[in-house]
XYZ file of C-alpha atoms in Angstrom:
310
model
C -0.026 -0.151 0.085
C 2.576 2.571 0.761
C 4.296 2.124 -3.029
C 0.466 2.400 -4.627
C 0.540 5.937 -2.246
C 3.626 7.056 -3.540
C 2.539 6.210 -7.053
C -0.979 8.080 -6.909
C 0.155 11.191 -4.813
C 2.975 11.507 -8.043
C 0.520 11.049 -10.313
C -1.659 13.857 -8.310
C 1.167 16.127 -7.661
C 2.222 16.529 -11.648
C -1.252 18.520 -11.955
C -1.579 20.140 -8.348
C 1.126 22.661 -7.636
C -0.167 22.736 -3.563
C 0.623 19.229 -3.306
C 3.274 18.718 -0.678
C 4.530 15.335 1.234
C 6.713 16.037 4.461
C 8.386 12.560 5.542
C 9.689 11.693 8.709
C 13.038 9.773 7.812
C 11.297 6.991 6.010
C 11.199 8.234 2.018
C 13.266 5.467 0.757
C 11.036 2.932 2.212
C 8.169 4.434 0.556
C 9.118 4.820 -2.613
C 8.865 8.672 -3.272
C 12.173 8.237 -5.856
C 10.155 9.341 -8.681
C 8.361 12.523 -6.297
C 11.783 13.531 -5.016
C 13.763 13.750 -8.718
C 10.698 15.605 -10.818
C 9.397 17.784 -7.860
C 12.241 18.186 -5.241
C 10.333 21.356 -4.109
C 7.496 19.256 -3.096
C 9.102 16.448 -0.557
C 10.736 17.603 2.658
C 12.246 14.612 4.414
C 12.573 16.264 7.981
C 14.222 13.511 9.968
C 13.252 11.938 13.121
C 11.247 15.295 14.268
C 7.622 14.130 13.714
C 6.461 16.884 16.158
C 8.555 19.533 13.478
C 6.720 17.556 10.717
C 3.269 18.438 12.018
C 4.212 22.235 12.709
C 5.699 22.548 9.222
C 2.515 21.016 7.950
C 0.324 23.488 9.535
C 2.306 26.732 8.875
C 2.819 25.541 4.757
C -1.725 24.812 5.508
C -2.198 27.951 6.559
C -0.225 29.579 3.279
C -2.978 27.637 0.995
C -0.959 24.542 0.266
C -1.846 20.984 0.799
C 0.464 19.230 2.955
C 0.813 15.524 3.784
C 2.720 14.157 7.035
C 3.685 10.833 6.176
C 5.642 8.305 8.761
C 5.123 4.870 10.046
C 1.712 5.242 12.232
C 2.764 5.241 15.916
C 5.534 7.924 15.113
C 2.884 9.814 12.869
C 0.525 10.017 15.612
C 1.681 9.006 18.907
C 5.123 11.237 19.381
C 3.673 14.310 17.543
C -0.017 13.886 19.405
C 0.036 17.781 21.333
C 1.332 19.521 17.918
C -1.453 17.395 15.968
C -3.933 18.694 18.609
C -3.256 22.554 19.095
C -1.624 22.983 15.289
C -3.950 21.423 13.345
C -7.037 20.276 15.006
C -7.500 23.232 16.925
C -6.990 25.585 14.093
C -9.220 22.980 11.711
C -6.290 22.833 9.092
C -6.767 20.983 6.213
C -3.810 18.783 6.540
C -3.472 14.837 6.158
C -1.689 12.588 8.627
C -0.539 9.403 6.689
C 0.218 6.547 9.486
C 1.414 3.906 7.432
C 1.809 0.411 8.682
C -0.738 0.752 10.962
C -1.950 -2.041 13.524
C -0.172 -4.765 14.392
C 1.826 -4.406 10.565
C 4.871 -4.310 12.732
C 5.038 -6.689 14.747
C 8.218 -8.215 14.530
C 9.488 -4.349 15.798
C 7.420 -5.216 19.157
C 4.546 -2.374 20.510
C 6.671 0.273 20.449
C 6.429 0.130 16.600
C 2.273 -0.740 16.877
C -0.414 1.312 16.906
C -3.381 -0.661 18.165
C -5.150 2.608 20.056
C -4.744 4.897 17.082
C -8.256 5.458 15.654
C -9.496 5.633 19.353
C -6.795 8.380 19.971
C -7.614 10.455 16.518
C -11.605 10.021 16.897
C -11.347 11.932 20.335
C -9.871 14.429 18.559
C -12.295 17.528 17.387
C -12.190 18.259 13.785
C -10.524 15.232 13.311
C -11.266 12.921 10.424
C -10.247 9.229 10.460
C -9.973 7.249 7.694
C -8.567 3.189 7.504
C -8.211 1.640 4.196
C -8.367 -1.829 3.496
C -6.305 -2.184 0.012
C -3.765 -0.227 -2.415
C -6.659 -0.681 -4.897
C -9.210 2.466 -3.359
C -6.086 4.377 -2.504
C -6.731 6.509 -5.062
C -10.480 7.138 -4.546
C -8.953 8.326 -1.364
C -6.516 10.728 -2.085
C -8.765 12.136 -4.929
C -10.997 13.569 -1.895
C -8.453 14.692 0.200
C -5.987 16.461 -2.216
C -9.487 18.283 -3.662
C -12.090 18.328 -1.272
C -11.214 17.738 2.271
C -11.056 20.935 4.593
C -10.296 19.443 7.720
C -7.409 17.436 9.239
C -7.681 13.676 8.656
C -5.589 10.822 10.026
C -5.192 8.367 7.088
C -4.418 4.880 7.983
C -2.655 2.189 5.762
C -0.898 -0.779 5.493
C 2.772 -1.250 4.469
C 3.298 -3.708 1.524
C 1.611 -7.142 0.165
C -1.651 -6.386 0.713
C -4.093 -7.619 -1.985
C -6.716 -5.842 -3.636
C -9.961 -6.754 -2.070
C -12.671 -4.316 -3.040
C -12.005 -4.038 -7.387
C -15.836 -5.940 -7.315
C -17.241 -3.808 -5.072
C -20.560 -3.369 -5.702
C -20.646 0.206 -4.525
C -17.846 2.914 -4.866
C -15.495 4.402 -2.660
C -17.231 7.316 -1.496
C -15.740 9.693 1.996
C -17.877 9.087 4.938
C -20.107 6.086 3.497
C -19.914 2.444 4.449
C -19.795 0.714 1.285
C -21.623 -2.631 0.419
C -18.735 -4.693 -0.984
C -20.758 -8.253 -1.403
C -24.498 -9.120 -0.927
C -25.705 -11.544 1.229
C -29.065 -12.588 3.594
C -29.334 -11.726 7.174
C -25.458 -12.406 7.868
C -23.253 -9.176 7.905
C -19.814 -8.626 7.914
C -18.136 -5.419 8.650
C -14.744 -3.679 8.651
C -11.856 -1.758 7.755
C -8.014 -2.222 7.166
C -6.134 -5.044 5.341
C -7.767 -7.514 8.239
C -11.136 -7.611 6.574
C -9.825 -9.838 4.024
C -10.229 -12.681 6.628
C -14.332 -12.401 7.152
C -13.983 -12.302 3.146
C -12.209 -15.561 3.205
C -14.509 -16.902 6.046
C -17.820 -15.555 3.987
C -16.571 -17.791 1.083
C -16.239 -21.167 3.976
C -19.126 -20.497 4.696
C -20.961 -20.499 1.220
C -20.524 -24.212 1.509
C -23.123 -24.484 4.516
C -25.441 -22.517 2.130
C -24.614 -19.084 3.999
C -23.791 -16.035 2.340
C -22.851 -12.667 4.511
C -23.452 -9.338 3.354
C -19.846 -7.744 3.331
C -19.356 -3.905 4.472
C -16.186 -1.672 4.485
C -16.122 1.182 7.307
C -13.440 3.017 5.804
C -14.350 5.955 7.504
C -14.289 5.769 11.173
C -15.096 9.519 11.751
C -17.473 11.128 10.707
C -19.230 7.442 11.453
C -22.188 6.402 8.694
C -24.985 6.147 10.922
C -27.573 5.958 8.570
C -26.239 2.643 7.045
C -25.484 1.399 9.913
C -28.929 2.102 11.305
C -29.953 0.542 8.006
C -27.688 -2.686 8.396
C -29.485 -3.130 11.852
C -32.671 -3.180 10.493
C -31.797 -5.892 8.024
C -29.481 -8.356 9.803
C -30.249 -11.065 12.276
C -26.267 -11.423 12.792
C -23.700 -8.911 12.521
C -19.720 -9.497 12.823
C -17.251 -6.732 12.905
C -13.120 -7.195 12.656
C -10.385 -4.638 12.691
C -6.924 -4.599 13.528
C -7.425 -2.138 16.355
C -8.073 -2.206 20.151
C -11.665 -3.220 21.424
C -11.612 0.045 23.095
C -12.908 3.385 20.646
C -12.644 1.438 17.227
C -15.179 -0.028 15.150
C -16.732 -2.464 17.686
C -17.481 0.419 20.386
C -18.890 2.644 17.521
C -21.181 -0.449 16.219
C -22.313 -1.176 20.118
C -23.284 2.468 20.912
C -25.175 2.573 17.719
C -26.612 -1.289 18.715
C -28.075 0.384 21.941
C -29.398 3.537 20.109
C -30.877 1.807 17.312
C -32.211 -0.670 19.410
C -30.955 -3.744 17.622
C -32.171 -6.795 18.603
C -29.838 -9.221 16.919
C -26.553 -11.067 17.445
C -23.585 -9.280 17.120
C -20.083 -9.991 17.812
C -16.724 -7.985 17.381
C -13.256 -9.233 16.677
C -10.763 -6.539 17.760
C -7.505 -6.582 19.377
C -7.015 -7.399 23.361
C -6.948 -4.781 25.713
C -3.042 -6.061 26.164
C 0.436 -5.285 25.098
C 1.246 -8.655 24.279
C 5.114 -9.289 23.820
C 5.652 -11.303 20.932
C 7.990 -10.499 18.078
C 7.401 -12.770 15.716
C 4.845 -12.511 12.434
C 1.615 -10.773 12.273
C -0.583 -13.903 11.821
C 1.399 -15.068 14.910
C 0.516 -11.897 16.826
C -3.203 -11.940 15.712
C -3.269 -15.477 16.638
C -2.563 -14.576 20.150
C -5.163 -11.823 20.247
C -8.197 -14.215 18.962
C -7.850 -13.097 15.515
C -6.495 -16.252 13.404
C -9.065 -16.928 10.551
C -9.513 -20.442 12.059
C -10.175 -19.343 15.714
C -12.820 -16.718 13.918
C -14.679 -19.211 11.588
C -15.131 -21.505 14.923
C -16.585 -18.660 17.101
C -18.992 -17.575 13.984
C -19.751 -21.161 13.345
C -20.807 -21.473 17.070
C -23.246 -18.541 16.802
C -24.507 -19.248 13.533
C -25.189 -22.954 14.978
C -24.076 -24.709 11.763
C -23.149 -28.178 11.837
């Protein structure tokens, strides 16, 4: 996803004189070579100075430019949090903070390099928009919105590398602020955000052997959240399952539970999220997700039990 981001950003920068990308010591890994060579004035590697990265973006935005702050998600949001709150959100400036390698993607580097509570933190700041993309394919639609229409600070959560496209055949297009339907089903609903949504897509394929087909939705915009579509999902489904590579606190699961109570949902809801724990595993992402109870097999077993599949 990071290379796709660099490619789309470069294509947009060729036409938009106002675009700027400010990176914090991560440009070689982000494939920004073409941007640096063709438009050296549109790229600044500020080094290991994340707070300065945010302040610089704020200043650029105040002059009418469209800056993007880019680095690993934990350093993009946590380290400069006060500056994000005061320089960007308090002044409501149209700066996009790109958190690359979000969730548990950097599992081999341990909890210091993972962002398992970033959505919860970003959602709590006034004026901040929050987006979590699930594949490289939708990056171009998201960046088109952010560069041409967004007027507020945005936290954009993306993956790293190796993610496959899972929304190319989606029933609905990507639109900011809208939950979109990817596949049609009957009475059972799967909903999620980020690359981990692929697990539910795979599980849906397995369920078809039992004549069960779930509707699949992507909730890529966590703030502002599409309450109208969620209300409709409650209305037409008896079972709803969500998944996210994020803490059980403050993410999609929290949003769905709050709205299920508000709209008096009578069906069954079960969310799959990261535990509220720092699990000290330094292996692969799949190994860590398994410790959080998020392996595909463990999720499939729980869904089977709830749906009472024999």
